[in-house]
Amino acid sequence: MSMDFTDQRLSYEKGALDQQSVPASPFELFKAWMDEAIAQKVQEPYAMSLATCGADNKPSVRIVLLREITDTGIIFYTNYDSAKGQDVAANPNAEALFFWHELERQVRISGRIAKIDAEKSAAYFQKRPHDSQIGAWVSQPQSGEVTNREVMEQTFEQLQAKYPENTTVPTPAFWGGYEITVEKIEFWQGRANRMHDRIVYTQDGDSQSAESWTTKRLLP
């Protein structure tokens, strides 16, 4: 049975985005929008859709959690042996999308992706809740096939016994962070009549200074 949504639509009327008033650096605007999303209590505003494409030329997308905004990009953590990790190893280009429905806003980030320093990954891993650390060891490899859930739970219990609460869980070599170094970032503000505001920042050269970015308005 089909489902028809052609009569379902909303008029976006909560904000505007003026090219003349945006800051020179996209990171300044991104952080401001993120702060506003947090202040408006958007649920998990740091959740982002991550798109990758591996050697098979088939795109894949999934939700991951942003964990840091740096001076050059954004960082998330995952299993290096996962499907996304295999994609990244074959093709170091990725795109991330944030959608904050409550604010009628999107941020689209594209750039090159690479592993971060292992020591930084280990420091973050040790900050995670104990059982989340255990869970990372169960998912080996992430996206791999498992016979049933009972196998997962048995492995989890075995690891809990091996590494009880208040003991150190070693950081897996197959787990860590990636940074997407931003090359292009688009800010989308919903407007009435589908006349949306779209401002895209593009990096001009290798510098990450505010002066190295140019902005353009895109048609909705």
PDB file of N, CA, C and O in Angstrom, residues 56-102:
ATOM      1  N   ASP A  56      32.953   1.286  -4.123  1.00  0.00           N
ATOM      2  CA  ASP A  56      31.864   0.771  -4.947  1.00  0.00           C
ATOM      3  C   ASP A  56      31.024   1.878  -5.578  1.00  0.00           C
ATOM      4  O   ASP A  56      30.078   1.604  -6.319  1.00  0.00           O
ATOM      5  N   ASN A  57      31.364   3.140  -5.275  1.00  0.00           N
ATOM      6  CA  ASN A  57      30.662   4.305  -5.824  1.00  0.00           C
ATOM      7  C   ASN A  57      29.195   4.386  -5.393  1.00  0.00           C
ATOM      8  O   ASN A  57      28.393   5.077  -6.029  1.00  0.00           O
ATOM      9  N   LYS A  58      28.858   3.708  -4.303  1.00  0.00           N
ATOM     10  CA  LYS A  58      27.502   3.757  -3.777  1.00  0.00           C
ATOM     11  C   LYS A  58      27.490   4.590  -2.497  1.00  0.00           C
ATOM     12  O   LYS A  58      28.178   4.254  -1.529  1.00  0.00           O
ATOM     13  N   PRO A  59      26.743   5.686  -2.482  1.00  0.00           N
ATOM     14  CA  PRO A  59      26.732   6.533  -1.290  1.00  0.00           C
ATOM     15  C   PRO A  59      26.056   5.843  -0.113  1.00  0.00           C
ATOM     16  O   PRO A  59      25.136   5.038  -0.289  1.00  0.00           O
ATOM     17  N   SER A  60      26.532   6.158   1.083  1.00  0.00           N
ATOM     18  CA  SER A  60      25.938   5.664   2.320  1.00  0.00           C
ATOM     19  C   SER A  60      25.766   6.841   3.268  1.00  0.00           C
ATOM     20  O   SER A  60      26.598   7.752   3.304  1.00  0.00           O
ATOM     21  N   VAL A  61      24.690   6.815   4.039  1.00  0.00           N
ATOM     22  CA  VAL A  61      24.443   7.895   4.988  1.00  0.00           C
ATOM     23  C   VAL A  61      23.932   7.305   6.289  1.00  0.00           C
ATOM     24  O   VAL A  61      23.212   6.299   6.294  1.00  0.00           O
ATOM     25  N   ARG A  62      24.337   7.926   7.410  1.00  0.00           N
ATOM     26  CA  ARG A  62      23.912   7.488   8.726  1.00  0.00           C
ATOM     27  C   ARG A  62      24.060   8.647   9.700  1.00  0.00           C
ATOM     28  O   ARG A  62      24.737   9.644   9.411  1.00  0.00           O
ATOM     29  N   ILE A  63      23.425   8.519  10.861  1.00  0.00           N
ATOM     30  CA  ILE A  63      23.529   9.559  11.884  1.00  0.00           C
ATOM     31  C   ILE A  63      24.726   9.269  12.779  1.00  0.00           C
ATOM     32  O   ILE A  63      24.895   8.152  13.267  1.00  0.00           O
ATOM     33  N   VAL A  64      25.568  10.281  12.999  1.00  0.00           N
ATOM     34  CA  VAL A  64      26.640  10.225  13.986  1.00  0.00           C
ATOM     35  C   VAL A  64      26.555  11.492  14.833  1.00  0.00           C
ATOM     36  O   VAL A  64      25.807  12.416  14.513  1.00  0.00           O
ATOM     37  N   LEU A  65      27.314  11.522  15.922  1.00  0.00           N
ATOM     38  CA  LEU A  65      27.256  12.661  16.820  1.00  0.00           C
ATOM     39  C   LEU A  65      28.521  13.510  16.715  1.00  0.00           C
ATOM     40  O   LEU A  65      29.634  12.991  16.876  1.00  0.00           O
ATOM     41  N   LEU A  66      28.334  14.777  16.428  1.00  0.00           N
ATOM     42  CA  LEU A  66      29.443  15.732  16.459  1.00  0.00           C
ATOM     43  C   LEU A  66      29.971  15.814  17.884  1.00  0.00           C
ATOM     44  O   LEU A  66      29.202  15.938  18.834  1.00  0.00           O
ATOM     45  N   ARG A  67      31.293  15.763  18.026  1.00  0.00           N
ATOM     46  CA  ARG A  67      31.885  15.832  19.356  1.00  0.00           C
ATOM     47  C   ARG A  67      32.788  17.046  19.563  1.00  0.00           C
ATOM     48  O   ARG A  67      33.110  17.393  20.685  1.00  0.00           O
ATOM     49  N   GLU A  68      33.173  17.706  18.476  1.00  0.00           N
ATOM     50  CA  GLU A  68      34.015  18.902  18.644  1.00  0.00           C
ATOM     51  C   GLU A  68      34.004  19.715  17.362  1.00  0.00           C
ATOM     52  O   GLU A  68      34.022  19.149  16.260  1.00  0.00           O
ATOM     53  N   ILE A  69      33.957  21.032  17.532  1.00  0.00           N
ATOM     54  CA  ILE A  69      34.174  21.961  16.429  1.00  0.00           C
ATOM     55  C   ILE A  69      35.566  22.542  16.621  1.00  0.00           C
ATOM     56  O   ILE A  69      35.850  23.166  17.651  1.00  0.00           O
ATOM     57  N   THR A  70      36.460  22.325  15.678  1.00  0.00           N
ATOM     58  CA  THR A  70      37.826  22.836  15.774  1.00  0.00           C
ATOM     59  C   THR A  70      37.942  24.118  14.956  1.00  0.00           C
ATOM     60  O   THR A  70      36.961  24.629  14.426  1.00  0.00           O
ATOM     61  N   ASP A  71      39.164  24.618  14.819  1.00  0.00           N
ATOM     62  CA  ASP A  71      39.404  25.801  13.999  1.00  0.00           C
ATOM     63  C   ASP A  71      39.343  25.491  12.506  1.00  0.00           C
ATOM     64  O   ASP A  71      39.276  26.405  11.676  1.00  0.00           O
ATOM     65  N   THR A  72      39.374  24.205  12.179  1.00  0.00           N
ATOM     66  CA  THR A  72      39.425  23.822  10.763  1.00  0.00           C
ATOM     67  C   THR A  72      38.301  22.882  10.338  1.00  0.00           C
ATOM     68  O   THR A  72      38.089  22.682   9.141  1.00  0.00           O
ATOM     69  N   GLY A  73      37.589  22.292  11.296  1.00  0.00           N
ATOM     70  CA  GLY A  73      36.574  21.324  10.903  1.00  0.00           C
ATOM     71  C   GLY A  73      35.754  20.808  12.063  1.00  0.00           C
ATOM     72  O   GLY A  73      35.617  21.456  13.104  1.00  0.00           O
ATOM     73  N   ILE A  74      35.203  19.609  11.872  1.00  0.00           N
ATOM     74  CA  ILE A  74      34.349  18.983  12.887  1.00  0.00           C
ATOM     75  C   ILE A  74      34.829  17.556  13.128  1.00  0.00           C
ATOM     76  O   ILE A  74      35.318  16.883  12.219  1.00  0.00           O
ATOM     77  N   ILE A  75      34.682  17.097  14.373  1.00  0.00           N
ATOM     78  CA  ILE A  75      35.196  15.794  14.784  1.00  0.00           C
ATOM     79  C   ILE A  75      34.059  14.912  15.284  1.00  0.00           C
ATOM     80  O   ILE A  75      33.172  15.361  16.015  1.00  0.00           O
ATOM     81  N   PHE A  76      34.098  13.645  14.870  1.00  0.00           N
ATOM     82  CA  PHE A  76      33.212  12.624  15.426  1.00  0.00           C
ATOM     83  C   PHE A  76      34.040  11.367  15.650  1.00  0.00           C
ATOM     84  O   PHE A  76      35.167  11.243  15.163  1.00  0.00           O
ATOM     85  N   TYR A  77      33.481  10.409  16.409  1.00  0.00           N
ATOM     86  CA  TYR A  77      34.199   9.180  16.743  1.00  0.00           C
ATOM     87  C   TYR A  77      33.400   7.969  16.289  1.00  0.00           C
ATOM     88  O   TYR A  77      32.164   7.976  16.312  1.00  0.00           O
ATOM     89  N   THR A  78      34.132   6.913  15.891  1.00  0.00           N
ATOM     90  CA  THR A  78      33.457   5.718  15.400  1.00  0.00           C
ATOM     91  C   THR A  78      34.439   4.552  15.356  1.00  0.00           C
ATOM     92  O   THR A  78      35.613   4.680  15.728  1.00  0.00           O
ATOM     93  N   ASN A  79      33.955   3.423  14.863  1.00  0.00           N
ATOM     94  CA  ASN A  79      34.769   2.230  14.654  1.00  0.00           C
ATOM     95  C   ASN A  79      35.461   2.352  13.294  1.00  0.00           C
ATOM     96  O   ASN A  79      34.794   2.505  12.268  1.00  0.00           O
ATOM     97  N   TYR A  80      36.781   2.275  13.294  1.00  0.00           N
ATOM     98  CA  TYR A  80      37.531   2.425  12.044  1.00  0.00           C
ATOM     99  C   TYR A  80      37.263   1.278  11.059  1.00  0.00           C
ATOM    100  O   TYR A  80      37.464   1.437   9.847  1.00  0.00           O
ATOM    101  N   ASP A  81      36.835   0.119  11.580  1.00  0.00           N
ATOM    102  CA  ASP A  81      36.577  -1.025  10.716  1.00  0.00           C
ATOM    103  C   ASP A  81      35.129  -1.084  10.231  1.00  0.00           C
ATOM    104  O   ASP A  81      34.736  -2.049   9.576  1.00  0.00           O
ATOM    105  N   SER A  82      34.356  -0.070  10.549  1.00  0.00           N
ATOM    106  CA  SER A  82      32.956  -0.031  10.161  1.00  0.00           C
ATOM    107  C   SER A  82      32.823   0.209   8.661  1.00  0.00           C
ATOM    108  O   SER A  82      33.806   0.484   7.957  1.00  0.00           O
ATOM    109  N   ALA A  83      31.572   0.144   8.181  1.00  0.00           N
ATOM    110  CA  ALA A  83      31.330   0.428   6.760  1.00  0.00           C
ATOM    111  C   ALA A  83      31.762   1.845   6.422  1.00  0.00           C
ATOM    112  O   ALA A  83      32.356   2.089   5.360  1.00  0.00           O
ATOM    113  N   LYS A  84      31.493   2.794   7.312  1.00  0.00           N
ATOM    114  CA  LYS A  84      31.902   4.171   7.034  1.00  0.00           C
ATOM    115  C   LYS A  84      33.423   4.297   7.032  1.00  0.00           C
ATOM    116  O   LYS A  84      33.997   5.046   6.242  1.00  0.00           O
ATOM    117  N   GLY A  85      34.086   3.541   7.925  1.00  0.00           N
ATOM    118  CA  GLY A  85      35.540   3.557   7.951  1.00  0.00           C
ATOM    119  C   GLY A  85      36.140   3.018   6.662  1.00  0.00           C
ATOM    120  O   GLY A  85      37.142   3.536   6.156  1.00  0.00           O
ATOM    121  N   GLN A  86      35.521   1.979   6.120  1.00  0.00           N
ATOM    122  CA  GLN A  86      35.989   1.429   4.851  1.00  0.00           C
ATOM    123  C   GLN A  86      35.761   2.423   3.713  1.00  0.00           C
ATOM    124  O   GLN A  86      36.602   2.557   2.819  1.00  0.00           O
ATOM    125  N   ASP A  87      34.630   3.123   3.760  1.00  0.00           N
ATOM    126  CA  ASP A  87      34.379   4.162   2.757  1.00  0.00           C
ATOM    127  C   ASP A  87      35.459   5.231   2.804  1.00  0.00           C
ATOM    128  O   ASP A  87      36.000   5.648   1.774  1.00  0.00           O
ATOM    129  N   VAL A  88      35.762   5.701   4.011  1.00  0.00           N
ATOM    130  CA  VAL A  88      36.743   6.777   4.185  1.00  0.00           C
ATOM    131  C   VAL A  88      38.126   6.340   3.701  1.00  0.00           C
ATOM    132  O   VAL A  88      38.865   7.124   3.096  1.00  0.00           O
ATOM    133  N   ALA A  89      38.481   5.082   3.969  1.00  0.00           N
ATOM    134  CA  ALA A  89      39.782   4.581   3.532  1.00  0.00           C
ATOM    135  C   ALA A  89      39.889   4.587   2.013  1.00  0.00           C
ATOM    136  O   ALA A  89      40.972   4.815   1.456  1.00  0.00           O
ATOM    137  N   ALA A  90      38.765   4.373   1.338  1.00  0.00           N
ATOM    138  CA  ALA A  90      38.776   4.337  -0.129  1.00  0.00           C
ATOM    139  C   ALA A  90      38.572   5.705  -0.749  1.00  0.00           C
ATOM    140  O   ALA A  90      39.052   5.962  -1.863  1.00  0.00           O
ATOM    141  N   ASN A  91      37.879   6.588  -0.047  1.00  0.00           N
ATOM    142  CA  ASN A  91      37.525   7.895  -0.605  1.00  0.00           C
ATOM    143  C   ASN A  91      37.458   8.916   0.532  1.00  0.00           C
ATOM    144  O   ASN A  91      36.481   8.931   1.278  1.00  0.00           O
ATOM    145  N   PRO A  92      38.460   9.769   0.686  1.00  0.00           N
ATOM    146  CA  PRO A  92      38.526  10.677   1.834  1.00  0.00           C
ATOM    147  C   PRO A  92      37.682  11.940   1.696  1.00  0.00           C
ATOM    148  O   PRO A  92      38.057  13.006   2.192  1.00  0.00           O
ATOM    149  N   ASN A  93      36.558  11.833   1.015  1.00  0.00           N
ATOM    150  CA  ASN A  93      35.638  12.959   0.885  1.00  0.00           C
ATOM    151  C   ASN A  93      34.333  12.601   1.589  1.00  0.00           C
ATOM    152  O   ASN A  93      33.832  11.487   1.448  1.00  0.00           O
ATOM    153  N   ALA A  94      33.795  13.552   2.337  1.00  0.00           N
ATOM    154  CA  ALA A  94      32.579  13.282   3.098  1.00  0.00           C
ATOM    155  C   ALA A  94      31.743  14.546   3.199  1.00  0.00           C
ATOM    156  O   ALA A  94      32.223  15.657   2.950  1.00  0.00           O
ATOM    157  N   GLU A  95      30.490  14.353   3.567  1.00  0.00           N
ATOM    158  CA  GLU A  95      29.590  15.482   3.775  1.00  0.00           C
ATOM    159  C   GLU A  95      28.738  15.211   5.005  1.00  0.00           C
ATOM    160  O   GLU A  95      28.321  14.073   5.247  1.00  0.00           O
ATOM    161  N   ALA A  96      28.493  16.264   5.783  1.00  0.00           N
ATOM    162  CA  ALA A  96      27.668  16.160   6.983  1.00  0.00           C
ATOM    163  C   ALA A  96      26.520  17.157   6.886  1.00  0.00           C
ATOM    164  O   ALA A  96      26.689  18.263   6.364  1.00  0.00           O
ATOM    165  N   LEU A  97      25.374  16.758   7.396  1.00  0.00           N
ATOM    166  CA  LEU A  97      24.188  17.609   7.358  1.00  0.00           C
ATOM    167  C   LEU A  97      23.562  17.685   8.745  1.00  0.00           C
ATOM    168  O   LEU A  97      23.269  16.660   9.357  1.00  0.00           O
ATOM    169  N   PHE A  98      23.371  18.912   9.225  1.00  0.00           N
ATOM    170  CA  PHE A  98      22.621  19.166  10.454  1.00  0.00           C
ATOM    171  C   PHE A  98      21.259  19.722  10.060  1.00  0.00           C
ATOM    172  O   PHE A  98      21.181  20.623   9.212  1.00  0.00           O
ATOM    173  N   PHE A  99      20.205  19.201  10.658  1.00  0.00           N
ATOM    174  CA  PHE A  99      18.862  19.719  10.404  1.00  0.00           C
ATOM    175  C   PHE A  99      18.184  19.976  11.736  1.00  0.00           C
ATOM    176  O   PHE A  99      17.982  19.058  12.529  1.00  0.00           O
ATOM    177  N   TRP A 100      17.874  21.256  11.976  1.00  0.00           N
ATOM    178  CA  TRP A 100      17.204  21.661  13.211  1.00  0.00           C
ATOM    179  C   TRP A 100      15.794  22.118  12.847  1.00  0.00           C
ATOM    180  O   TRP A 100      15.568  23.296  12.532  1.00  0.00           O
ATOM    181  N   HIS A 101      14.853  21.199  12.893  1.00  0.00           N
ATOM    182  CA  HIS A 101      13.492  21.476  12.448  1.00  0.00           C
ATOM    183  C   HIS A 101      12.865  22.603  13.250  1.00  0.00           C
ATOM    184  O   HIS A 101      12.141  23.451  12.707  1.00  0.00           O
ATOM    185  N   GLU A 102      13.157  22.637  14.551  1.00  0.00           N
ATOM    186  CA  GLU A 102      12.556  23.660  15.405  1.00  0.00           C
ATOM    187  C   GLU A 102      12.954  25.073  14.985  1.00  0.00           C
ATOM    188  O   GLU A 102      12.218  26.028  15.217  1.00  0.00           O
TER     189      GLU A 102
END
